[in-house]
Each structure stands twice: as C-alpha cells, then as structure tokens.
Short mmCIF file of C-alpha atoms in Angstrom, two decimals:
data_model
loop_
_atom_site.label_atom_id
_atom_site.label_comp_id
_atom_site.label_asym_id
_atom_site.label_seq_id
_atom_site.Cartn_x
_atom_site.Cartn_y
_atom_site.Cartn_z
CA UNK A 1 5.39 210.58 1.80
CA UNK A 2 5.13 211.94 -1.74
CA UNK A 3 8.01 214.32 -1.09
CA UNK A 4 10.05 211.52 0.41
CA UNK A 5 9.50 209.28 -2.64
CA UNK A 6 10.41 212.17 -4.95
CA UNK A 7 13.81 212.49 -3.34
CA UNK A 8 14.66 208.79 -3.08
CA UNK A 9 16.68 207.21 -5.85
CA UNK A 10 14.11 204.77 -7.16
CA UNK A 11 14.26 205.55 -10.88
CA UNK A 12 16.75 203.97 -13.30
CA UNK A 13 19.29 206.28 -14.86
CA UNK A 14 18.29 207.98 -18.07
CA UNK A 15 20.31 207.61 -21.25
CA UNK A 16 21.53 211.18 -20.80
CA UNK A 17 22.84 210.46 -17.31
CA UNK A 18 24.52 207.23 -18.45
CA UNK A 19 26.20 209.05 -21.33
CA UNK A 20 27.33 211.84 -19.01
CA UNK A 21 28.76 209.33 -16.52
CA UNK A 22 30.61 207.55 -19.31
CA UNK A 23 32.04 210.85 -20.57
CA UNK A 24 33.30 211.47 -17.03
CA UNK A 25 34.92 208.02 -16.87
CA UNK A 26 32.37 206.65 -14.39
CA UNK A 27 31.91 203.13 -15.71
CA UNK A 28 31.77 199.77 -13.93
CA UNK A 29 35.21 198.32 -13.32
CA UNK A 30 36.21 195.01 -11.77
CA UNK A 31 39.78 194.59 -10.60
CA UNK A 32 38.99 190.91 -9.99
CA UNK A 33 38.00 190.36 -13.63
CA UNK A 34 41.13 192.12 -14.87
CA UNK A 35 43.34 190.07 -12.55
CA UNK A 36 41.56 186.88 -13.62
CA UNK A 37 42.25 187.54 -17.30
CA UNK A 38 45.89 188.42 -16.68
CA UNK A 39 46.53 185.32 -14.58
CA UNK A 40 44.52 183.26 -17.08
CA UNK A 41 46.75 184.50 -19.89
CA UNK A 42 49.83 183.69 -17.81
CA UNK A 43 48.51 180.18 -17.12
CA UNK A 44 47.60 179.55 -20.77
CA UNK A 45 50.99 180.81 -21.93
CA UNK A 46 52.70 178.62 -19.36
CA UNK A 47 50.76 175.53 -20.47
CA UNK A 48 51.37 176.24 -24.18
CA UNK A 49 54.94 177.51 -24.12
CA UNK A 50 56.10 176.47 -20.65
CA UNK A 51 57.94 173.26 -21.55
CA UNK A 52 59.51 174.83 -24.64
CA UNK A 53 60.45 177.98 -22.73
CA UNK A 54 62.06 176.16 -19.83
CA UNK A 55 63.87 173.81 -22.18
CA UNK A 56 65.23 176.65 -24.28
CA UNK A 57 66.31 178.67 -21.22
CA UNK A 58 67.99 175.59 -19.79
CA UNK A 59 69.88 175.10 -23.05
CA UNK A 60 70.98 178.75 -23.19
CA UNK A 61 72.24 178.80 -19.61
CA UNK A 62 73.94 175.40 -19.95
CA UNK A 63 75.79 176.54 -23.09
CA UNK A 64 76.82 179.79 -21.45
CA UNK A 65 78.08 178.39 -18.17
CA UNK A 66 79.83 175.42 -19.79
CA UNK A 67 82.04 177.90 -21.67
CA UNK A 68 82.06 180.70 -19.11
CA UNK A 69 85.86 180.72 -18.83
CA UNK A 70 86.37 181.24 -22.57
CA UNK A 71 83.54 183.71 -23.19
CA UNK A 72 84.10 187.50 -23.19
CA UNK A 73 82.41 189.62 -20.48
CA UNK A 74 79.79 190.94 -22.92
CA UNK A 75 78.47 187.40 -23.37
CA UNK A 76 76.40 187.88 -20.21
CA UNK A 77 74.50 190.69 -21.95
CA UNK A 78 73.96 188.43 -24.95
CA UNK A 79 72.55 185.74 -22.64
CA UNK A 80 70.09 188.25 -21.16
CA UNK A 81 69.01 189.36 -24.65
CA UNK A 82 68.50 185.79 -25.84
CA UNK A 83 66.52 184.96 -22.71
CA UNK A 84 64.33 188.04 -23.21
CA UNK A 85 63.55 186.94 -26.78
CA UNK A 86 62.46 183.52 -25.52
CA UNK A 87 60.25 185.07 -22.81
CA UNK A 88 58.73 187.62 -25.20
CA UNK A 89 55.68 185.52 -26.31
CA UNK A 90 54.84 184.87 -22.66
CA UNK A 91 55.05 188.58 -21.81
CA UNK A 92 53.09 189.54 -24.94
CA UNK A 93 50.18 187.30 -23.92
CA UNK A 94 50.08 188.90 -20.47
CA UNK A 95 50.32 192.40 -21.95
CA UNK A 96 47.43 191.82 -24.37
CA UNK A 97 45.29 190.40 -21.55
CA UNK A 98 46.02 193.41 -19.35
CA UNK A 99 44.93 195.77 -22.14
CA UNK A 100 41.82 193.79 -23.07
CA UNK A 101 40.55 193.10 -19.54
CA UNK A 102 38.95 196.53 -18.88
CA UNK A 103 37.24 196.48 -22.30
CA UNK A 104 35.15 193.40 -21.50
CA UNK A 105 33.08 195.10 -18.81
CA UNK A 106 32.78 198.68 -20.05
CA UNK A 107 34.20 198.85 -23.56
CA UNK A 108 36.55 201.58 -24.72
CA UNK A 109 36.26 204.75 -22.62
CA UNK A 110 38.20 207.94 -23.32
CA UNK A 111 37.51 210.42 -20.52
CA UNK A 112 39.93 213.36 -20.16
CA UNK A 113 37.88 214.53 -17.17
CA UNK A 114 39.32 211.67 -15.11
CA UNK A 115 42.82 213.20 -15.05
CA UNK A 116 41.65 216.69 -14.12
CA UNK A 117 42.57 218.00 -10.70
CA UNK A 118 39.70 217.83 -8.22
CA UNK A 119 40.07 219.39 -4.80
CA UNK A 120 37.79 216.90 -3.04
CA UNK A 121 40.37 214.17 -3.66
CA UNK A 122 42.65 215.96 -1.18
CA UNK A 123 39.89 216.26 1.41
CA UNK A 124 40.55 213.67 4.17
CA UNK A 125 36.87 213.69 5.16
CA UNK A 126 35.94 212.68 1.63
CA UNK A 127 38.43 209.80 1.77
CA UNK A 128 37.15 208.63 5.18
CA UNK A 129 33.54 208.79 4.01
CA UNK A 130 34.42 206.61 1.02
CA UNK A 131 36.17 204.07 3.25
CA UNK A 132 33.11 203.71 5.48
CA UNK A 133 30.57 203.71 2.66
CA UNK A 134 28.85 200.50 1.56
CA UNK A 135 31.32 200.17 -1.31
CA UNK A 136 34.32 200.75 0.95
CA UNK A 137 33.13 198.20 3.50
CA UNK A 138 32.54 195.64 0.75
CA UNK A 139 36.03 196.24 -0.63
CA UNK A 140 37.49 195.74 2.86
CA UNK A 141 35.52 192.52 3.33
CA UNK A 142 36.63 191.36 -0.12
CA UNK A 143 40.29 192.04 0.71
CA UNK A 144 40.08 190.04 3.96
CA UNK A 145 38.28 187.18 2.19
CA UNK A 146 40.92 187.12 -0.56
CA UNK A 147 43.76 186.94 1.96
CA UNK A 148 42.05 184.07 3.79
CA UNK A 149 41.36 182.21 0.54
CA UNK A 150 44.91 182.67 -0.73
CA UNK A 151 46.30 181.43 2.59
CA UNK A 152 44.10 178.33 2.33
CA UNK A 153 45.18 177.72 -1.26
CA UNK A 154 48.84 178.14 -0.35
CA UNK A 155 48.45 175.52 2.38
CA UNK A 156 46.65 173.10 0.03
CA UNK A 157 49.23 173.68 -2.71
CA UNK A 158 52.09 173.05 -0.28
CA UNK A 159 50.55 169.81 1.00
CA UNK A 160 49.83 168.57 -2.53
CA UNK A 161 53.35 169.22 -3.82
CA UNK A 162 55.48 168.65 -0.73
CA UNK A 163 56.96 165.37 -2.00
CA UNK A 164 57.60 166.76 -5.51
CA UNK A 165 59.37 169.84 -4.15
CA UNK A 166 61.42 167.81 -1.68
CA UNK A 167 62.66 165.52 -4.46
CA UNK A 168 63.82 168.29 -6.80
CA UNK A 169 67.46 168.40 -5.57
CA UNK A 170 67.92 164.68 -6.25
CA UNK A 171 66.60 164.82 -9.83
CA UNK A 172 68.67 165.43 -12.97
CA UNK A 173 68.38 168.99 -14.21
CA UNK A 174 66.03 168.31 -17.17
CA UNK A 175 63.69 166.26 -14.99
CA UNK A 176 63.84 168.84 -12.19
CA UNK A 177 62.94 171.63 -14.63
CA UNK A 178 59.97 169.61 -15.96
CA UNK A 179 58.80 168.85 -12.42
CA UNK A 180 59.09 172.49 -11.38
CA UNK A 181 57.14 173.58 -14.46
CA UNK A 182 54.35 171.12 -13.65
CA UNK A 183 54.17 172.28 -10.05
CA UNK A 184 54.11 175.91 -11.17
CA UNK A 185 51.30 175.24 -13.66
CA UNK A 186 49.30 173.49 -10.95
CA UNK A 187 49.77 176.48 -8.67
CA UNK A 188 48.54 178.84 -11.39
CA UNK A 189 45.45 176.66 -11.96
CA UNK A 190 44.59 176.75 -8.25
CA UNK A 191 45.06 180.50 -8.19
CA UNK A 192 42.94 180.82 -11.33
CA UNK A 193 40.08 178.89 -9.72
CA UNK A 194 40.12 181.21 -6.70
CA UNK A 195 40.23 184.30 -8.88
CA UNK A 196 37.35 183.00 -11.01
CA UNK A 197 35.23 182.71 -7.88
CA UNK A 198 36.19 186.25 -6.84
CA UNK A 199 35.35 187.63 -10.30
CA UNK A 200 31.96 185.87 -10.37
CA UNK A 201 31.09 187.65 -7.12
CA UNK A 202 32.66 191.00 -7.96
CA UNK A 203 31.33 191.66 -11.48
CA UNK A 204 27.60 191.59 -10.55
CA UNK A 205 28.36 193.72 -7.49
CA UNK A 206 30.21 196.33 -9.55
CA UNK A 207 27.37 196.48 -12.09
CA UNK A 208 24.73 196.85 -9.35
CA UNK A 209 26.81 199.47 -7.56
CA UNK A 210 27.33 201.44 -10.78
CA UNK A 211 23.62 201.42 -11.65
CA UNK A 212 22.72 202.29 -8.06
CA UNK A 213 25.06 205.28 -8.10
CA UNK A 214 23.48 206.53 -11.32
CA UNK A 215 19.88 206.00 -10.14
CA UNK A 216 17.71 209.11 -10.16
CA UNK A 217 14.98 210.54 -7.99
CA UNK A 218 11.55 211.19 -9.47
CA UNK A 219 12.25 214.90 -9.16
CA UNK A 220 15.43 214.51 -11.23
CA UNK A 221 13.56 212.54 -13.91
CA UNK A 222 10.88 215.23 -14.15
CA UNK A 223 13.47 218.02 -14.19
CA UNK A 224 15.39 216.31 -16.99
CA UNK A 225 12.17 215.81 -18.97
CA UNK A 226 11.27 219.48 -18.54
CA UNK A 227 14.75 220.48 -19.64
CA UNK A 228 14.51 218.30 -22.73
CA UNK A 229 10.98 219.39 -23.69
CA UNK A 230 11.06 222.95 -22.39
CA UNK A 231 9.40 224.50 -19.34
CA UNK A 232 5.57 224.20 -19.31
CA UNK A 233 5.33 227.82 -18.14
CA UNK A 234 7.49 228.94 -21.06
CA UNK A 235 5.41 226.90 -23.48
CA UNK A 236 2.21 228.48 -22.09
CA UNK A 237 3.61 231.98 -22.53
CA UNK A 238 4.67 231.20 -26.11
CA UNK A 239 1.21 229.83 -26.92
CA UNK A 240 -0.46 232.90 -25.38
CA UNK A 241 1.77 235.23 -27.34
CA UNK A 242 1.11 233.40 -30.60
CA UNK A 243 -2.63 233.49 -29.94
CA UNK A 244 -2.48 237.23 -29.24
CA UNK A 245 -0.56 237.79 -32.48
CA UNK A 246 -3.18 235.84 -34.44
CA UNK A 247 -5.98 237.91 -32.87
CA UNK A 248 -4.17 241.14 -33.77
CA UNK A 249 -3.83 240.01 -37.37
CA UNK A 250 -7.49 239.03 -37.50
CA UNK A 251 -8.53 242.52 -36.39
#
C-alpha cells in the first residue's frame, strides 16, 4: 500500500514543476473564455457603434449608387476604403479582445518549446489516446452540448423575431436598417448568454485539469527535495571526509 501511495499523484505540484510547465507552454487555456470575450467585444461594439455604423454605411452606399452612372470605375474601390474606415473601430475592439483573452487565465507566456518539432505528435496512437482520455471525452461532450444549445437558441431567436424579420421588406430603408440592427444585437446577446454559461463551466474544469496534470507522486516530491538539497549519501560522505581531515590535523 505504501508503494502504491508513493506512485499515485496525490501531491500538489511544486513551484519548480509549475515553472517548468509554464516554460514549456503548458498553462491552463479556455477556448470558451476567449470566445466569450471576443463575442462580448463584438456585442459591445455593436451596441455602442452599431446605429452610427449602419447609418454611415447606408449613407455611403446611397450616395454611391445614386450617382453610379456618373462615377468612374475606381469609385467602387473608394467605397470599399471608406466602408473599411467606418468598420475599423468595430474590428479594433474585436482584435484587442482576441489578444487579451488568453492573458486573463494564464498571463503572458513566451514558450519557444511549443513550436519545436515533437515526433509523438505524428504518432496516431498518441492522438487516439488523447481523444479517449478524460479530457478528450469531456471536450467531445462539450462540443455536443454546445451544438444542442446553439440549436435551441437559434430556434428561440427565430420565434422571437419572426414578425420583425418578415416585416423588413415592407419598411423604408432607414427603418429596416434600424430593425435589422436591433435584431442582430438581440441575437448577439442571446449568444453571449450561452457562451457565458459555457465559460463558467469550462474555466474551473481547465484549471482543475491543469493542476491534476501537474500533480506529483510522493516519490517525485522526495526526489525533487533530494535534488535540491543534495543526496543524503553524498552529504554523509562529505561529513565523514571532513571529520577524517580534522582528525588528521589534530594528530
């Protein structure tokens, strides 16, 4: 039983092991948290700049197509450039969120070892074993649950906005654009709620899984302590040698 407990991972990871794992790029990551922040940034940008953005784009396209016959061919490129400038704040918010999302869970990690070639990545048995591990099965369950939840949300969103979507063709263009923007914002909010639920479940799991993977056996803890402090046998030999040298000097 003692041997069995020595080789079971019951001890928390030491600081040395955590630092080594971080240097190798093995840190907790949550794709759900990253996706939540990106979609959250998109939703916030849409709520803040949505009406202004749609109004400005509507004005640009209306001006262009009302004079399409008199405009030179390169005016289409100018329209694309002007539209890109209007969309730039929206894209910048999403870009910043995508960069900041991984930093919330693990902080900044620079690990060149991650990009090194490792032969086990090409081993199909290694890939299969990962798929059928506890982490792989959880990821599969999570993917199925996400598909089911998104399907349910799509159905709810469709039923909630069926009348608004059906009435779009009969509305004047400015009113139709405003209605479409409101429906789109509502869809993002529903999606954001679902992704928040997924992130609340995924982040604790990723932390637990990371700490579990770094857990140590009692034998590993003792071996690391011996390595840090020096072998007891070596220390005994050094003490014996020093004692012998003192005796020789005394004689």
